[in-house]
């Protein structure tokens, strides 16, 4: 039996004023699956995540999560249903300490495996810095806080927006090395990336966006480099 | 010498009241970058609510706080959800204009309902009792209570802001409103809770104002100015700084009034300008982490 479908995006459009950013994007994520969304700058990757997270209005049935249409559900209710976001550029709360950032992430009190202690077990360095202001951490550590903050809401689906952005390759590898432990807790993952190598390595299924449309999709192993670069650059 | 010490002491005690005017203002600006022009008029509104409650129920003004504080908090929540949330955005001007309009509406509404006559809340014997400190120094019981309450209010706000989940929500929403939604915080609700807390403080300030001196519907804007001056002198975002700002304003006014009764307000404004000239960021600006 095929795994249960957790997220289904069908024929999604998105607009910023007069500018249309997404044209009929469809995507599907099964429970426990890791899906990568790749594409160049401005391809619509972040817009897709913002739409799923409820920060952009959409047709109610364009986004179905866990059997319920959430296209027009505001972001703070989407979290309560079990969708968490690691936003692009980390976007920690600068006036909060590391621990407060994590606690605010868990303030809805959704039950599940992730607690303050579990996050500290996953990223031990954060436990040492728990009382420091979030902006005093290195970029990689801040990214760990951002991931921890999202996990604290015990999501069924975690959306990661450009977690490699602005980080040294060794730090990126380190953070990607922790993802399997996160997925092992039974959640699904959508990774939005420009770093194709990391994305293909971590995901089982890949969607490539180009100018707001899905240009290519398939199992990560089945796509050739030529096909990807063609879809990526539109050549 | 003793005379001056006495004056400064009275100024310090009044400063507590100014700090309460300022605390609610500072809280709202800190959480949602909203400059509430109607703040002074809401203080006066609270005084009138207390007037109705004390005369209606025949209770002491200090006891009436049990009714006035929750009532004003409720008004604050409704005001924010119903009107002010719609004005918030990248532009600072709409909330400024709307609260200015609110100020006019409150003043005229109170004028219609209660006329322009001066009113005062009667707190009974406590109003004239005082504690003798010896050497000709004496402090009124009521000003002392008012000062202690002011310190308690500031300490409570500080505690709420830095030690509770509500305070975390306030700070997180203030830092990154969009991301706050992504962790499940409804900005509109968080802002409304902040306004409710602000008006709870306003209610306390209003009752003490009304017990201490006469009030009428037109005195709100001057209380707003006192509040502003205390906030700016103390440094934006610092609750204890706000208390210091209020005390400086109170002492300056007391000294000015001693030199010449006409100089009371002027001396306060001059102290404000001096602080602004020397330390434009205020005396205790919030330390950014």
Short mmCIF file of C-alpha atoms in Angstrom, two decimals, chain B:
data_model
loop_
_atom_site.label_atom_id
_atom_site.label_comp_id
_atom_site.label_asym_id
_atom_site.label_seq_id
_atom_site.Cartn_x
_atom_site.Cartn_y
_atom_site.Cartn_z
CA UNK B 1 17.30 72.86 53.58
CA UNK B 2 14.61 70.64 55.08
CA UNK B 3 12.07 72.53 53.02
CA UNK B 4 13.83 71.60 49.77
CA UNK B 5 14.26 68.01 50.86
CA UNK B 6 10.55 67.93 51.49
CA UNK B 7 9.79 69.34 48.05
CA UNK B 8 12.04 66.85 46.32
CA UNK B 9 10.42 64.03 48.29
CA UNK B 10 6.93 65.12 47.19
CA UNK B 11 8.21 65.37 43.61
CA UNK B 12 9.52 61.82 43.77
CA UNK B 13 6.16 60.55 44.99
CA UNK B 14 4.28 62.35 42.17
CA UNK B 15 6.86 60.88 39.79
CA UNK B 16 5.40 57.46 40.52
CA UNK B 17 2.09 58.61 39.05
CA UNK B 18 3.85 59.95 35.95
CA UNK B 19 5.66 56.65 35.59
CA UNK B 20 2.27 54.91 35.54
CA UNK B 21 1.07 57.34 32.84
CA UNK B 22 4.19 56.43 30.89
CA UNK B 23 4.33 52.67 31.44
CA UNK B 24 1.23 51.87 29.38
CA UNK B 25 2.40 54.16 26.61
CA UNK B 26 5.83 52.56 26.56
CA UNK B 27 4.36 49.04 26.56
CA UNK B 28 2.20 49.72 23.50
CA UNK B 29 4.96 51.42 21.57
CA UNK B 30 7.35 48.60 22.44
CA UNK B 31 5.04 45.80 21.32
CA UNK B 32 3.38 47.25 18.21
CA UNK B 33 5.11 50.55 17.37
CA UNK B 34 1.84 52.35 18.01
CA UNK B 35 1.97 55.87 19.43
CA UNK B 36 -1.29 56.16 21.31
CA UNK B 37 -2.31 59.83 21.20
CA UNK B 38 -5.49 58.96 23.12
CA UNK B 39 -3.50 57.58 26.06
CA UNK B 40 -4.06 60.66 28.25
CA UNK B 41 -7.76 60.73 27.46
CA UNK B 42 -8.04 57.04 28.29
CA UNK B 43 -6.54 57.88 31.71
CA UNK B 44 -9.26 60.52 32.15
CA UNK B 45 -11.87 58.04 30.89
CA UNK B 46 -10.71 55.62 33.59
CA UNK B 47 -11.11 58.41 36.16
CA UNK B 48 -14.72 58.94 35.06
CA UNK B 49 -15.41 55.21 35.06
CA UNK B 50 -14.09 55.18 38.63
CA UNK B 51 -16.33 58.16 39.44
CA UNK B 52 -19.41 56.28 38.22
CA UNK B 53 -18.37 53.10 40.03
CA UNK B 54 -17.59 54.83 43.36
CA UNK B 55 -20.78 56.89 43.40
CA UNK B 56 -22.91 54.04 42.03
CA UNK B 57 -21.68 51.37 44.42
CA UNK B 58 -20.72 53.71 47.26
CA UNK B 59 -17.24 52.22 47.55
CA UNK B 60 -13.82 53.70 48.19
CA UNK B 61 -11.89 54.69 45.03
CA UNK B 62 -9.06 52.30 45.92
CA UNK B 63 -11.57 49.45 46.19
CA UNK B 64 -13.12 50.52 42.89
CA UNK B 65 -9.87 49.45 41.20
CA UNK B 66 -11.20 45.90 41.42
CA UNK B 67 -13.90 46.90 38.94
CA UNK B 68 -12.19 49.66 36.95
CA UNK B 69 -9.01 47.73 36.10
CA UNK B 70 -10.71 44.69 34.50
CA UNK B 71 -13.25 46.95 32.78
CA UNK B 72 -10.57 49.14 31.20
CA UNK B 73 -8.59 46.04 30.21
CA UNK B 74 -11.70 44.76 28.44
CA UNK B 75 -12.15 48.11 26.69
CA UNK B 76 -8.49 47.93 25.66
CA UNK B 77 -8.89 44.46 24.15
CA UNK B 78 -12.03 45.48 22.24
CA UNK B 79 -10.48 48.76 21.07
CA UNK B 80 -7.46 46.96 19.66
CA UNK B 81 -9.41 44.14 17.99
CA UNK B 82 -12.16 46.42 16.72
CA UNK B 83 -10.23 49.46 15.53
CA UNK B 84 -6.50 49.78 16.13
CA UNK B 85 -5.37 46.47 14.59
CA UNK B 86 -6.77 47.67 11.27
CA UNK B 87 -4.48 50.73 11.37
CA UNK B 88 -1.22 48.85 11.96
CA UNK B 89 1.18 48.37 9.10
CA UNK B 90 4.47 49.62 7.73
CA UNK B 91 3.18 53.22 7.92
CA UNK B 92 3.22 54.89 11.36
CA UNK B 93 0.74 57.58 10.34
CA UNK B 94 -2.65 55.74 10.32
CA UNK B 95 -2.52 54.68 14.00
CA UNK B 96 -1.40 58.20 14.92
CA UNK B 97 -4.37 59.74 13.11
CA UNK B 98 -6.89 57.23 14.41
CA UNK B 99 -5.80 57.58 18.04
CA UNK B 100 -5.84 61.36 17.62
CA UNK B 101 -9.44 61.05 16.46
CA UNK B 102 -10.16 58.75 19.38
CA UNK B 103 -8.75 61.40 21.71
CA UNK B 104 -11.17 63.99 20.35
CA UNK B 105 -14.09 61.56 20.60
CA UNK B 106 -13.33 60.62 24.22
CA UNK B 107 -12.95 64.26 25.29
CA UNK B 108 -16.21 65.32 23.68
CA UNK B 109 -18.04 62.23 24.80
CA UNK B 110 -17.04 62.88 28.41
CA UNK B 111 -17.98 66.55 28.02
CA UNK B 112 -21.47 65.55 26.84
CA UNK B 113 -21.97 63.03 29.62
CA UNK B 114 -20.35 64.74 32.58
CA UNK B 115 -20.15 68.47 31.58
CA UNK B 116 -16.94 70.46 31.94
CA UNK B 117 -17.23 70.64 35.74
CA UNK B 118 -14.20 69.59 37.75
CA UNK B 119 -14.66 66.34 39.62
CA UNK B 120 -12.68 64.55 42.27
CA UNK B 121 -12.83 61.11 43.84
CA UNK B 122 -13.19 61.12 47.62
CA UNK B 123 -11.02 58.59 49.36
CA UNK B 124 -11.92 59.65 52.90
CA UNK B 125 -9.59 60.13 55.86
CA UNK B 126 -6.64 58.56 54.06
CA UNK B 127 -6.44 61.65 51.85
CA UNK B 128 -5.29 63.93 54.69
CA UNK B 129 -3.33 61.47 56.81
CA UNK B 130 0.43 61.61 56.68
CA UNK B 131 3.46 59.88 58.08
CA UNK B 132 5.87 62.07 60.04
CA UNK B 133 9.48 61.30 59.24
CA UNK B 134 10.81 63.73 61.88
CA UNK B 135 12.76 66.94 61.36
CA UNK B 136 9.80 68.61 59.70
CA UNK B 137 9.60 65.99 56.96
CA UNK B 138 6.23 64.39 56.37
CA UNK B 139 4.83 62.34 53.52
CA UNK B 140 1.16 61.87 52.76
CA UNK B 141 -0.17 58.35 53.15
CA UNK B 142 -1.94 58.47 49.79
CA UNK B 143 1.09 59.71 47.78
CA UNK B 144 3.13 56.99 49.47
CA UNK B 145 0.60 54.31 48.54
CA UNK B 146 0.54 55.71 45.01
CA UNK B 147 4.33 55.51 44.77
CA UNK B 148 4.44 51.96 46.12
CA UNK B 149 1.72 50.92 43.66
CA UNK B 150 3.70 52.55 40.84
CA UNK B 151 6.79 50.52 41.75
CA UNK B 152 4.66 47.37 41.99
CA UNK B 153 3.15 48.08 38.56
CA UNK B 154 6.55 48.61 36.96
CA UNK B 155 7.94 45.48 38.63
CA UNK B 156 4.92 43.46 37.51
CA UNK B 157 5.25 44.67 33.91
CA UNK B 158 8.96 43.86 33.97
CA UNK B 159 8.16 40.39 35.30
CA UNK B 160 5.44 39.76 32.72
CA UNK B 161 7.66 40.95 29.91
CA UNK B 162 10.77 38.95 30.73
CA UNK B 163 9.59 35.95 32.74
CA UNK B 164 6.29 34.74 31.28
CA UNK B 165 5.02 33.11 28.09
CA UNK B 166 2.85 36.18 27.48
CA UNK B 167 5.93 38.41 27.65
CA UNK B 168 7.76 36.09 25.25
CA UNK B 169 4.83 36.38 22.87
CA UNK B 170 4.91 40.20 23.17
CA UNK B 171 8.63 40.35 22.43
CA UNK B 172 8.52 37.77 19.64
CA UNK B 173 5.61 39.54 17.91
CA UNK B 174 7.38 42.87 18.30
CA UNK B 175 10.60 41.45 16.81
CA UNK B 176 9.19 39.57 13.81
CA UNK B 177 5.40 39.82 13.32
CA UNK B 178 5.36 37.50 10.28
CA UNK B 179 7.50 34.80 11.90
CA UNK B 180 5.46 35.05 15.11
CA UNK B 181 2.48 33.82 13.07
CA UNK B 182 4.57 30.86 11.93
CA UNK B 183 4.93 29.70 15.54
CA UNK B 184 1.19 30.02 16.07
CA UNK B 185 0.85 33.51 17.50
CA UNK B 186 -2.14 35.46 16.23
CA UNK B 187 -0.74 39.01 16.06
CA UNK B 188 -4.18 40.57 16.43
CA UNK B 189 -4.78 38.68 19.67
CA UNK B 190 -1.29 39.38 21.03
CA UNK B 191 -1.63 43.11 20.28
CA UNK B 192 -5.07 43.18 21.90
CA UNK B 193 -3.65 41.56 25.04
CA UNK B 194 -0.92 44.22 25.10
CA UNK B 195 -3.52 46.98 24.83
CA UNK B 196 -5.59 45.33 27.58
CA UNK B 197 -2.53 45.30 29.83
CA UNK B 198 -1.77 48.92 28.93
CA UNK B 199 -5.30 50.03 29.82
CA UNK B 200 -5.19 48.05 33.06
CA UNK B 201 -2.23 50.26 34.02
CA UNK B 202 -4.11 53.29 32.68
CA UNK B 203 -6.99 52.40 35.02
CA UNK B 204 -4.72 52.40 38.07
CA UNK B 205 -3.14 55.69 36.98
CA UNK B 206 -6.56 57.22 36.33
CA UNK B 207 -7.92 56.34 39.75
CA UNK B 208 -4.89 57.76 41.57
CA UNK B 209 -5.01 60.86 39.39
CA UNK B 210 -8.66 61.37 40.28
CA UNK B 211 -8.08 60.92 44.02
CA UNK B 212 -5.08 63.24 44.04
CA UNK B 213 -6.53 66.23 42.21
CA UNK B 214 -9.49 67.64 40.34
CA UNK B 215 -10.10 66.34 36.85
CA UNK B 216 -12.28 67.36 33.92
CA UNK B 217 -12.68 66.02 30.37
CA UNK B 218 -9.97 68.28 28.93
CA UNK B 219 -6.92 67.30 31.00
CA UNK B 220 -6.00 64.18 29.01
CA UNK B 221 -3.55 65.68 26.51
CA UNK B 222 -1.38 67.17 29.30
CA UNK B 223 -1.18 63.71 30.96
CA UNK B 224 -0.13 62.32 27.58
CA UNK B 225 2.72 64.87 27.43
CA UNK B 226 3.86 63.92 30.96
CA UNK B 227 3.79 60.27 29.95
CA UNK B 228 5.75 60.94 26.75
CA UNK B 229 8.36 62.96 28.61
CA UNK B 230 8.83 60.26 31.23
CA UNK B 231 9.17 57.53 28.56
CA UNK B 232 11.66 59.48 26.46
CA UNK B 233 13.74 60.58 29.46
CA UNK B 234 13.87 57.03 30.79
CA UNK B 235 14.79 55.56 27.43
CA UNK B 236 12.38 53.70 25.14
CA UNK B 237 11.84 50.10 26.07
CA UNK B 238 13.11 50.28 29.64
CA UNK B 239 10.43 49.95 32.31
CA UNK B 240 12.67 50.97 35.23
CA UNK B 241 13.96 53.83 33.08
CA UNK B 242 10.35 54.96 32.75
CA UNK B 243 10.10 55.12 36.54
CA UNK B 244 13.30 57.20 36.65
CA UNK B 245 11.91 59.48 33.93
CA UNK B 246 8.69 59.96 35.88
CA UNK B 247 10.59 60.81 39.04
CA UNK B 248 12.81 63.35 37.26
CA UNK B 249 9.71 64.99 35.82
CA UNK B 250 7.96 65.01 39.21
CA UNK B 251 10.96 66.48 41.04
CA UNK B 252 11.59 69.12 38.36
CA UNK B 253 7.94 70.19 38.52
CA UNK B 254 8.02 70.35 42.32
CA UNK B 255 11.17 72.46 42.33
CA UNK B 256 9.77 74.74 39.62
CA UNK B 257 6.54 75.21 41.54
CA UNK B 258 8.51 76.13 44.66
CA UNK B 259 10.43 78.86 42.83
CA UNK B 260 7.26 80.23 41.26
CA UNK B 261 3.89 78.47 40.95
CA UNK B 262 3.77 79.43 37.27
CA UNK B 263 6.98 77.57 36.62
CA UNK B 264 5.76 74.11 37.60
CA UNK B 265 5.02 72.80 34.10
CA UNK B 266 7.81 74.80 32.49
CA UNK B 267 10.41 73.31 34.84
CA UNK B 268 9.28 69.80 33.87
CA UNK B 269 9.59 70.58 30.16
CA UNK B 270 13.01 72.18 30.70
CA UNK B 271 14.24 69.08 32.54
CA UNK B 272 12.96 67.02 29.60
CA UNK B 273 14.82 69.18 27.08
CA UNK B 274 18.03 69.03 29.12
CA UNK B 275 17.92 65.23 29.27
CA UNK B 276 17.13 65.10 25.55
CA UNK B 277 20.07 67.40 24.76
CA UNK B 278 22.55 65.44 26.86
CA UNK B 279 21.31 61.91 26.23
CA UNK B 280 18.99 61.77 23.21
CA UNK B 281 18.61 57.99 23.64
CA UNK B 282 17.28 58.49 27.20
CA UNK B 283 18.89 57.63 30.51
CA UNK B 284 18.40 53.87 30.40
CA UNK B 285 17.98 52.84 26.77
CA UNK B 286 17.16 49.20 26.15
CA UNK B 287 20.35 47.26 25.57
CA UNK B 288 20.15 45.47 22.25
CA UNK B 289 21.49 41.91 22.49
#
